Amino acid sequence: MQKILNLTIDFVKNTLADAEAGHDWFHIERVYKTAKHINDTEKADELIVSLAALLHDIADSKFNGGDEEIGPQKAGDFLASIGLEAKIIEEVKLIIKNLSFKASFGEITYFSKELDVVQDADRLDAIGAIGIARAFTYGGFKNRVLYNPEIKPNLQMNKEQYKNTTSPTINHFYEKLLLLKDLMKTKTGKAMAEQRHQFMVAYLEQFYAEWEGKK
């Protein structure tokens, strides 16, 4: 198994060498480590969890013209090239296809313990201290304003609106990040999310106080 993981790690590092800083190898590495930590309790299939965590952002749709098929396909092609059996490849592709927050806007038809583990790990990296840093990194990448009091968060977005939003980064907290705590599936994920969620709440309180010049 370690040989397969080493080949996958090398492939991901090379593929994401020039990736946006919030979706680079270090993001993948954190999700991989967190998924393994969660799986110590969940006992899902270790190889599938590891491969899905490593390959989940190999071709993120938001950097590929909104194409949601390119990521699973690229991951599947790589795994086939190193000789993995079709059943494992299909499971990894299904996890990648159903992992993202925007996937939750549609009808969910795929469920697995492995998906729960990797999805929680990925969502944990979107909240807390690192989640805040990643949100502003991506906002800067897209040249979005930090905050505009006149632009209110849209809590009724459909999938297309979410994919195409250009709202301020602070709005993203309400449109996604603060919602993730209650979407966690695993016991470990829920416990970790609680602490990271409270950190974001405290951060927002400080942000608004500084915005008004009160602190």
Phi, psi and omega in degrees: 000322184296326177297318178297316181293321179296318177297321180292317178300315179299318179298315182293316179301316180292318182293322185259020183302327181247023184288157173304142193299337179274352182228036184264191181301324183294326173297313180301315182298319179296315179297319179299312180296317181293320178299318178296321179296313178298321184288345173302329179266319187285330178059039173282176180298116188296319182293315181295318177301313182296313182293319180293320178296317181291328187255003191295334180241030184296335175206073182302133185300329183288348174253008182226044175064024179082005181288112183270358180263339187293324180296303177302321181294316180295320177296315180297318179298319179296312182297324176294324183292338179257011169087020178287151181288153187301323183297316179294316180302315182296320179297316180297317179297319180294322177297312181299319182294329186254008190281319195289161178299320182293338176295335181286350178286335181262186178286128181269120184240354181243130180224138172198155177297325179295319176299315180303316183295309184290322179296316177299318180297318180293318180291328176297327180285352178266355182233175182076197184300314180290322177300319177297314179300318181293322180299315181285331175297313180292321177300320176293320178301324180266002180058041178271150176290153179295312187199140174221108184303339182277345179256107184275149176301144178257105184267005182241026183291144168270181185298316182294321178296320179296316181296329187253009183296146176234021186291162180303154183300321180301325178299330181298332177300317184278330183276344179212299195301317181285350179272342190291327181307318184276000179257359181294144185256326187261157180300314180295317180299318180297317181295317179292322182294325182302312182293317181293325178298313180297326177297319180293321178300315178295321179299315181296321177300316179293319181301311183293324178296319178290323180300323180271001178072027184262346180227000000 
